[in-house]
mmCIF file of C-alpha atoms in Angstrom:
data_model
loop_
_atom_site.group_PDB
_atom_site.id
_atom_site.type_symbol
_atom_site.label_atom_id
_atom_site.label_comp_id
_atom_site.label_asym_id
_atom_site.label_seq_id
_atom_site.Cartn_x
_atom_site.Cartn_y
_atom_site.Cartn_z
ATOM 1 C CA MET N 1 105.718 114.302 67.392
ATOM 2 C CA ALA N 2 103.147 111.570 68.022
ATOM 3 C CA LEU N 3 103.161 108.366 65.980
ATOM 4 C CA ARG N 4 99.582 107.157 65.585
ATOM 5 C CA PHE N 5 98.607 103.518 65.324
ATOM 6 C CA PRO N 6 97.333 102.466 61.887
ATOM 7 C CA LYS N 7 94.391 100.402 63.142
ATOM 8 C CA LYS N 8 91.148 102.339 63.246
ATOM 9 C CA SER N 9 90.192 100.836 66.597
ATOM 10 C CA ARG N 10 93.364 102.245 68.128
ATOM 11 C CA ARG N 11 93.451 105.744 66.724
ATOM 12 C CA ASN N 12 93.346 107.184 70.212
ATOM 13 C CA VAL N 13 96.698 105.533 71.133
ATOM 14 C CA VAL N 14 99.760 107.692 70.449
ATOM 15 C CA ARG N 15 103.441 106.975 70.967
ATOM 16 C CA GLN N 16 106.108 109.550 71.511
ATOM 17 C CA THR N 17 108.991 109.638 69.027
ATOM 18 C CA SER N 18 112.303 111.437 68.869
ATOM 19 C CA ARG N 19 112.427 114.987 67.540
ATOM 20 C CA ASP N 20 113.528 113.793 64.097
ATOM 21 C CA GLY N 21 110.558 111.444 63.916
ATOM 22 C CA ALA N 22 112.540 108.207 64.343
ATOM 23 C CA PRO N 23 111.361 105.680 66.945
ATOM 24 C CA LEU N 24 113.437 105.737 70.106
ATOM 25 C CA PRO N 25 115.661 102.730 70.919
ATOM 26 C CA ARG N 26 114.319 100.154 73.330
ATOM 27 C CA LEU N 27 115.906 100.284 76.768
ATOM 28 C CA ARG N 28 114.003 97.535 78.500
ATOM 29 C CA ASP N 29 116.004 94.319 78.570
ATOM 30 C CA SER N 30 118.498 95.314 81.256
ATOM 31 C CA THR N 31 115.747 95.940 83.822
ATOM 32 C CA ARG N 32 113.342 93.126 82.928
ATOM 33 C CA VAL N 33 113.030 90.351 85.521
ATOM 34 C CA ARG N 34 113.100 86.905 83.951
ATOM 35 C CA LEU N 35 110.042 84.698 84.486
ATOM 36 C CA ARG N 36 112.080 81.640 85.502
ATOM 37 C CA PRO N 37 111.770 81.093 89.287
ATOM 38 C CA ARG N 38 114.698 80.525 91.615
ATOM 39 C CA ALA N 39 115.968 76.941 91.831
ATOM 40 C CA ASP N 40 114.553 76.343 95.324
ATOM 41 C CA TRP N 41 111.136 77.913 94.676
ATOM 42 C CA HIS N 42 109.385 74.560 95.135
ATOM 43 C CA LYS N 43 110.331 74.423 98.832
ATOM 44 C CA ARG N 44 107.443 76.775 99.529
ATOM 45 C CA ASN N 45 104.018 75.578 98.457
ATOM 46 C CA PHE N 46 102.122 78.627 97.248
ATOM 47 C CA LEU N 47 98.813 76.761 97.125
ATOM 48 C CA THR N 48 98.811 75.438 100.694
ATOM 49 C CA SER N 49 100.799 78.161 102.456
ATOM 50 C CA VAL N 50 99.344 81.244 100.789
ATOM 51 C CA LEU N 51 96.403 80.810 98.417
ATOM 52 C CA ILE N 52 94.120 78.414 100.351
ATOM 53 C CA PRO N 53 94.594 80.156 103.758
ATOM 54 C CA SER N 54 93.746 83.498 102.165
ATOM 55 C CA LEU N 55 90.372 82.145 101.009
ATOM 56 C CA PHE N 56 89.366 81.618 104.645
ATOM 57 C CA THR N 57 90.739 84.946 105.877
ATOM 58 C CA LYS N 58 88.173 87.658 106.474
ATOM 59 C CA ARG N 59 88.765 90.779 104.420
ATOM 60 C CA SER N 60 89.803 93.525 106.831
ATOM 61 C CA GLY N 61 89.172 97.236 106.876
ATOM 62 C CA GLY N 62 86.183 99.138 105.658
ATOM 63 C CA PRO N 63 85.798 102.030 103.260
ATOM 64 C CA ALA N 64 84.917 105.393 104.750
ATOM 65 C CA ALA N 65 83.672 108.534 103.081
ATOM 66 C CA PRO N 66 86.797 110.631 102.435
ATOM 67 C CA GLN N 67 87.077 114.290 103.303
ATOM 68 C CA PHE N 68 89.261 115.739 100.583
ATOM 69 C CA PRO N 69 90.912 119.019 101.557
ATOM 70 C CA LYS N 70 90.544 122.211 99.603
ATOM 71 C CA ILE N 71 93.816 122.555 97.711
ATOM 72 C CA ARG N 72 95.361 125.989 97.428
ATOM 73 C CA GLU N 73 97.810 127.025 94.748
ATOM 74 C CA GLY N 74 101.229 125.418 95.335
ATOM 75 C CA GLU N 75 99.794 122.663 97.543
ATOM 76 C CA ILE N 76 99.548 118.933 96.817
ATOM 77 C CA SER N 77 97.238 116.380 98.416
ATOM 78 C CA ILE N 78 98.194 112.687 98.270
ATOM 79 C CA THR N 79 95.620 110.037 99.230
ATOM 80 C CA TRP N 80 96.699 106.399 99.460
ATOM 81 C CA ILE N 81 93.681 104.318 98.431
ATOM 82 C CA GLY N 82 95.345 100.945 98.954
ATOM 83 C CA HIS N 83 97.878 98.675 97.269
ATOM 84 C CA ALA N 84 99.593 100.919 94.674
ATOM 85 C CA SER N 85 96.557 103.142 94.077
ATOM 86 C CA PHE N 86 96.955 106.863 94.760
ATOM 87 C CA LEU N 87 94.882 109.970 94.228
ATOM 88 C CA ILE N 88 97.064 113.049 93.733
ATOM 89 C CA GLN N 89 95.396 116.451 93.788
ATOM 90 C CA THR N 90 96.647 119.922 92.971
ATOM 91 C CA HIS N 91 94.599 123.102 92.955
ATOM 92 C CA GLU N 92 94.002 122.506 89.237
ATOM 93 C CA VAL N 93 93.760 118.754 88.541
ATOM 94 C CA ASN N 94 93.115 115.299 90.027
ATOM 95 C CA ILE N 95 95.392 112.399 89.000
ATOM 96 C CA LEU N 96 94.668 108.724 89.649
ATOM 97 C CA ILE N 97 97.524 106.179 89.617
ATOM 98 C CA ASP N 98 97.100 102.389 89.262
ATOM 99 C CA PRO N 99 93.454 102.392 90.408
ATOM 100 C CA ILE N 100 91.986 99.062 91.502
ATOM 101 C CA TRP N 101 88.753 98.565 93.410
ATOM 102 C CA SER N 102 88.262 94.886 92.545
ATOM 103 C CA LYS N 103 87.964 92.481 95.472
ATOM 104 C CA TRP N 104 89.256 89.500 93.493
ATOM 105 C CA LEU N 105 91.906 88.991 90.812
ATOM 106 C CA LYS N 106 90.858 85.674 89.346
ATOM 107 C CA VAL N 107 91.523 83.372 92.364
ATOM 108 C CA ILE N 108 93.581 85.894 94.361
ATOM 109 C CA LYS N 109 91.523 87.447 97.145
ATOM 110 C CA ARG N 110 92.013 91.039 98.203
ATOM 111 C CA LEU N 111 92.422 90.915 101.976
ATOM 112 C CA LYS N 112 92.276 94.649 102.703
ATOM 113 C CA GLN N 113 89.447 96.868 101.585
ATOM 114 C CA PRO N 114 90.223 99.990 99.549
ATOM 115 C CA GLY N 115 90.318 103.125 101.678
ATOM 116 C CA PHE N 116 87.094 104.449 100.153
ATOM 117 C CA GLU N 117 84.545 103.443 97.544
ATOM 118 C CA ILE N 118 85.073 104.349 93.910
ATOM 119 C CA HIS N 119 81.964 106.557 93.790
ATOM 120 C CA HIS N 120 83.618 108.891 96.315
ATOM 121 C CA LEU N 121 86.283 109.876 93.787
ATOM 122 C CA PRO N 122 86.342 113.479 92.646
ATOM 123 C CA SER N 123 86.317 114.194 88.922
ATOM 124 C CA ILE N 124 89.503 112.632 87.518
ATOM 125 C CA ASP N 125 91.474 114.614 84.946
ATOM 126 C CA PHE N 126 94.308 112.153 84.193
ATOM 127 C CA VAL N 127 94.972 108.451 84.821
ATOM 128 C CA LEU N 128 98.407 106.796 84.993
ATOM 129 C CA VAL N 129 99.051 103.035 84.873
ATOM 130 C CA THR N 130 102.572 101.754 85.587
ATOM 131 C CA HIS N 131 102.292 98.297 83.988
ATOM 132 C CA ALA N 132 99.854 95.656 82.788
ATOM 133 C CA HIS N 133 99.760 93.272 85.771
ATOM 134 C CA PHE N 134 96.201 92.602 86.917
ATOM 135 C CA ASP N 135 96.739 94.235 90.320
ATOM 136 C CA HIS N 136 97.774 97.514 88.639
ATOM 137 C CA LEU N 137 95.774 97.536 85.400
ATOM 138 C CA ASP N 138 92.243 96.532 86.326
ATOM 139 C CA ARG N 139 90.002 96.993 83.306
ATOM 140 C CA ARG N 140 86.784 96.914 85.347
ATOM 141 C CA THR N 141 87.993 99.772 87.530
ATOM 142 C CA LEU N 142 89.386 101.747 84.597
ATOM 143 C CA ARG N 143 86.112 101.412 82.711
ATOM 144 C CA ARG N 144 84.301 103.022 85.660
ATOM 145 C CA VAL N 145 86.912 105.772 85.982
ATOM 146 C CA ALA N 146 87.129 106.592 82.272
ATOM 147 C CA ALA N 147 85.333 109.828 81.367
ATOM 148 C CA ASP N 148 86.925 110.895 78.077
ATOM 149 C CA GLN N 149 90.162 112.021 79.767
ATOM 150 C CA PRO N 150 93.775 111.086 78.842
ATOM 151 C CA ILE N 151 95.527 108.021 80.241
ATOM 152 C CA VAL N 152 99.311 107.431 80.265
ATOM 153 C CA VAL N 153 100.836 103.938 80.080
ATOM 154 C CA PRO N 154 104.181 102.339 79.160
ATOM 155 C CA MET N 155 104.874 101.161 75.612
ATOM 156 C CA GLY N 156 102.847 98.142 74.523
ATOM 157 C CA VAL N 157 100.084 98.641 77.084
ATOM 158 C CA GLY N 158 97.850 101.011 75.126
ATOM 159 C CA ASN N 159 95.806 98.294 73.429
ATOM 160 C CA LEU N 160 94.606 97.105 76.856
ATOM 161 C CA VAL N 161 92.964 100.434 77.706
ATOM 162 C CA HIS N 162 92.140 102.127 74.385
ATOM 163 C CA ASP N 163 88.551 100.822 74.358
ATOM 164 C CA LEU N 164 87.571 101.721 77.927
ATOM 165 C CA GLY N 165 86.384 105.292 77.383
ATOM 166 C CA PHE N 166 89.532 107.415 77.519
ATOM 167 C CA HIS N 167 89.941 110.329 75.129
ATOM 168 C CA ILE N 168 93.544 109.479 74.243
ATOM 169 C CA VAL N 169 96.158 106.957 75.352
ATOM 170 C CA HIS N 170 99.758 108.160 75.639
ATOM 171 C CA GLU N 171 102.381 105.396 75.475
ATOM 172 C CA LEU N 172 105.779 106.393 76.875
ATOM 173 C CA ASP N 173 109.213 104.827 76.731
ATOM 174 C CA TYR N 174 111.826 105.371 79.445
ATOM 175 C CA TRP N 175 112.703 109.030 80.075
ATOM 176 C CA GLN N 176 109.992 110.260 77.735
ATOM 177 C CA THR N 177 107.731 113.083 78.923
ATOM 178 C CA VAL N 178 104.217 114.117 77.959
ATOM 179 C CA GLU N 179 102.704 117.450 78.991
ATOM 180 C CA LEU N 180 99.098 117.257 80.144
ATOM 181 C CA GLY N 181 97.693 120.600 81.178
ATOM 182 C CA PRO N 182 99.850 121.893 84.067
ATOM 183 C CA LEU N 183 101.601 118.523 84.483
ATOM 184 C CA LYS N 184 104.734 116.976 83.037
ATOM 185 C CA ILE N 185 104.538 113.172 83.206
ATOM 186 C CA SER N 186 107.749 111.169 82.670
ATOM 187 C CA LEU N 187 108.218 107.392 82.567
ATOM 188 C CA THR N 188 111.214 106.053 84.504
ATOM 189 C CA PRO N 189 112.901 102.635 84.554
ATOM 190 C CA CYS N 190 112.214 100.010 87.191
ATOM 191 C CA HIS N 191 113.321 96.413 87.804
ATOM 192 C CA HIS N 192 110.227 94.329 87.147
ATOM 193 C CA TRP N 193 108.370 92.870 84.166
ATOM 194 C CA GLY N 194 105.234 93.791 82.283
ATOM 195 C CA ALA N 195 103.633 90.636 80.905
ATOM 196 C CA ARG N 196 99.931 90.182 81.626
ATOM 197 C CA PHE N 197 100.098 86.629 80.304
ATOM 198 C CA LEU N 198 103.019 84.407 79.340
ATOM 199 C CA ALA N 199 102.679 85.303 75.661
ATOM 200 C CA ASP N 200 102.809 89.125 75.928
ATOM 201 C CA LEU N 201 106.355 89.816 77.039
ATOM 202 C CA HIS N 202 106.422 92.869 74.756
ATOM 203 C CA ARG N 203 104.532 94.965 77.311
ATOM 204 C CA ASP N 204 106.677 97.514 79.118
ATOM 205 C CA PHE N 205 106.687 98.729 82.719
ATOM 206 C CA GLY N 206 108.022 101.597 84.765
ATOM 207 C CA GLY N 207 107.407 104.358 87.277
ATOM 208 C CA PHE N 208 106.174 107.910 86.854
ATOM 209 C CA VAL N 209 107.607 111.301 87.776
ATOM 210 C CA ILE N 210 104.833 113.885 88.047
ATOM 211 C CA ALA N 211 105.939 117.529 88.007
ATOM 212 C CA SER N 212 103.552 120.383 88.681
ATOM 213 C CA ASN N 213 104.220 123.983 89.689
ATOM 214 C CA GLY N 214 107.653 123.222 91.088
ATOM 215 C CA ARG N 215 106.524 120.131 93.033
ATOM 216 C CA THR N 216 107.680 116.642 91.985
ATOM 217 C CA ILE N 217 106.215 113.255 92.971
ATOM 218 C CA PHE N 218 107.720 109.893 92.030
ATOM 219 C CA HIS N 219 105.523 106.774 91.913
ATOM 220 C CA CYS N 220 107.794 103.751 91.601
ATOM 221 C CA GLY N 221 105.226 101.288 90.289
ATOM 222 C CA ASP N 222 106.404 97.765 91.140
ATOM 223 C CA SER N 223 110.153 97.297 91.346
ATOM 224 C CA ALA N 224 112.905 95.355 92.985
ATOM 225 C CA TYR N 225 115.829 97.443 94.176
ATOM 226 C CA PHE N 226 118.230 98.261 91.328
ATOM 227 C CA PRO N 227 121.021 100.794 90.708
ATOM 228 C CA GLY N 228 118.750 102.823 88.425
ATOM 229 C CA PHE N 229 117.267 104.698 91.367
ATOM 230 C CA LYS N 230 120.413 106.790 91.530
ATOM 231 C CA GLU N 231 120.032 107.855 87.891
ATOM 232 C CA ILE N 232 116.383 108.751 88.487
ATOM 233 C CA GLY N 233 117.505 110.924 91.389
ATOM 234 C CA ASP N 234 120.160 112.513 89.192
ATOM 235 C CA ARG N 235 117.673 113.353 86.431
ATOM 236 C CA TYR N 236 114.835 114.671 88.595
ATOM 237 C CA LYS N 237 114.653 116.670 91.799
ATOM 238 C CA ILE N 238 112.137 114.460 93.612
ATOM 239 C CA GLU N 239 110.249 115.876 96.552
ATOM 240 C CA ILE N 240 107.964 112.936 97.448
ATOM 241 C CA ALA N 241 108.708 109.273 96.681
ATOM 242 C CA LEU N 242 105.934 106.658 96.718
ATOM 243 C CA LEU N 243 107.836 103.380 97.110
ATOM 244 C CA PRO N 244 106.565 99.806 97.587
ATOM 245 C CA ILE N 245 107.823 98.049 100.695
ATOM 246 C CA GLY N 246 107.143 94.704 99.077
ATOM 247 C CA ALA N 247 107.083 91.094 100.143
ATOM 248 C CA TYR N 248 109.631 88.920 101.862
ATOM 249 C CA GLU N 249 109.919 85.306 100.696
ATOM 250 C CA ALA N 250 108.267 85.721 97.321
ATOM 251 C CA PRO N 251 106.757 82.335 96.322
ATOM 252 C CA THR N 252 108.891 82.106 93.168
ATOM 253 C CA GLY N 253 112.056 83.375 94.850
ATOM 254 C CA ARG N 254 112.398 86.022 92.122
ATOM 255 C CA GLU N 255 113.566 89.517 92.999
ATOM 256 C CA VAL N 256 110.545 91.511 91.848
ATOM 257 C CA HIS N 257 109.742 93.795 94.798
ATOM 258 C CA MET N 258 111.671 95.718 97.429
ATOM 259 C CA ASN N 259 111.715 94.845 101.092
ATOM 260 C CA PRO N 260 111.548 97.758 103.574
ATOM 261 C CA GLU N 261 115.308 98.100 103.947
ATOM 262 C CA GLU N 262 115.751 98.217 100.175
ATOM 263 C CA ALA N 263 112.981 100.805 99.897
ATOM 264 C CA VAL N 264 114.859 103.076 102.295
ATOM 265 C CA LYS N 265 118.060 102.512 100.322
ATOM 266 C CA ALA N 266 116.234 103.487 97.121
ATOM 267 C CA PHE N 267 114.833 106.558 98.896
ATOM 268 C CA LEU N 268 118.329 107.673 99.816
ATOM 269 C CA GLU N 269 119.632 107.185 96.285
ATOM 270 C CA LEU N 270 116.683 109.119 94.875
ATOM 271 C CA ARG N 271 117.588 111.962 97.257
ATOM 272 C CA ALA N 272 113.889 112.617 97.785
ATOM 273 C CA GLU N 273 112.637 114.674 100.711
ATOM 274 C CA THR N 274 109.673 112.546 101.829
ATOM 275 C CA LEU N 275 109.002 108.790 101.635
ATOM 276 C CA ILE N 276 105.484 107.328 101.528
ATOM 277 C CA PRO N 277 105.542 103.488 101.603
ATOM 278 C CA THR N 278 102.891 101.601 99.652
ATOM 279 C CA GLY N 279 101.314 98.259 100.508
ATOM 280 C CA ARG N 280 100.423 95.093 98.657
ATOM 281 C CA PHE N 281 97.195 93.514 97.356
ATOM 282 C CA ALA N 282 96.915 90.488 99.638
ATOM 283 C CA SER N 283 98.204 90.595 103.187
ATOM 284 C CA ALA N 284 98.562 86.818 103.087
ATOM 285 C CA LEU N 285 101.420 87.430 100.685
ATOM 286 C CA ASN N 286 102.825 90.449 102.479
ATOM 287 C CA ARG N 287 102.299 91.433 106.079
ATOM 288 C CA SER N 288 102.041 95.175 105.586
ATOM 289 C CA THR N 289 102.180 96.259 109.239
ATOM 290 C CA SER N 290 105.392 94.380 109.981
ATOM 291 C CA HIS N 291 106.870 95.649 106.733
ATOM 292 C CA ARG N 292 106.063 99.235 107.623
ATOM 293 C CA ASN N 293 107.671 98.727 111.046
ATOM 294 C CA ALA N 294 110.758 97.262 109.372
ATOM 295 C CA CYS N 295 110.836 100.273 107.090
ATOM 296 C CA LEU N 296 110.669 102.543 110.125
ATOM 297 C CA ASP N 297 113.524 100.599 111.750
ATOM 298 C CA ALA N 298 115.634 100.911 108.611
ATOM 299 C CA HIS N 299 114.798 104.586 108.471
ATOM 300 C CA ALA N 300 115.984 105.059 112.051
ATOM 301 C CA ARG N 301 119.199 103.119 111.508
ATOM 302 C CA VAL N 302 120.345 105.385 108.711
ATOM 303 C CA ALA N 303 119.445 108.456 110.824
ATOM 304 C CA LEU N 304 117.749 110.300 107.985
ATOM 305 C CA ARG N 305 117.285 114.037 108.341
ATOM 306 C CA LYS N 306 114.251 113.803 106.121
ATOM 307 C CA LYS N 307 110.532 113.228 106.431
ATOM 308 C CA PHE N 308 108.982 109.773 106.658
ATOM 309 C CA TRP N 309 105.234 109.573 106.242
#
């Protein structure tokens, strides 16, 4: 049963409730990362060591016209666009996750071009956004993508996207599932935080499990390593895991992303069959190539008998 918002401007935002109609209990506090930085955060000057050098770094890469394959029944195509953005295609639908084509986030410069331009996208049937951070929920991009289709977000995020042109906004709490056509979309816990500004700590965050025709994909969103990956693996039979390989030496010293070794550990606890590592927005903050190599090294050390993409 869907609980509709009372405000007229938000009538297209629905929240899932329990079967008896009562709101579900909040499960967020144990996985929310506190905003207070580590005690020694000041030893690294973010302005001079990261932000200013990035302004003088040439943006690398260049978009190319994609050649999307023809998907047959039972097949899945996964296209990494850049950062945490993915296009997932089945023979029936196209799903876009955390799309962002912006080259700047306020003063943060994107140092790697998206894999292709936004106008090369196929018709998008469903959009998923893992949390409200600017590098995952980009209103300019979403406004261009919106074409009267559904969008799925965590609790408290719906009012950021309800006016962009989507037919309906589904807000999910942890472990809740919404059925959209042939898909079952479930929100899972992660160890992160969801505030877009300092005053909106009510916004939630998570990852998504996408099930379709016996195939299951897990998009982690942003997350530090936490024991909850094991429970996610217990609840869902995950075939493909899209996991961030994160940033070493985060400027605040807070544990908000996974390093490559932790990503492999999470992959093992998820008991997924295939791991696809995801990158970061600015390579000044995270050196993606070295991180992918470290992830490969960690993968080799544990001698996985699984696939690594």
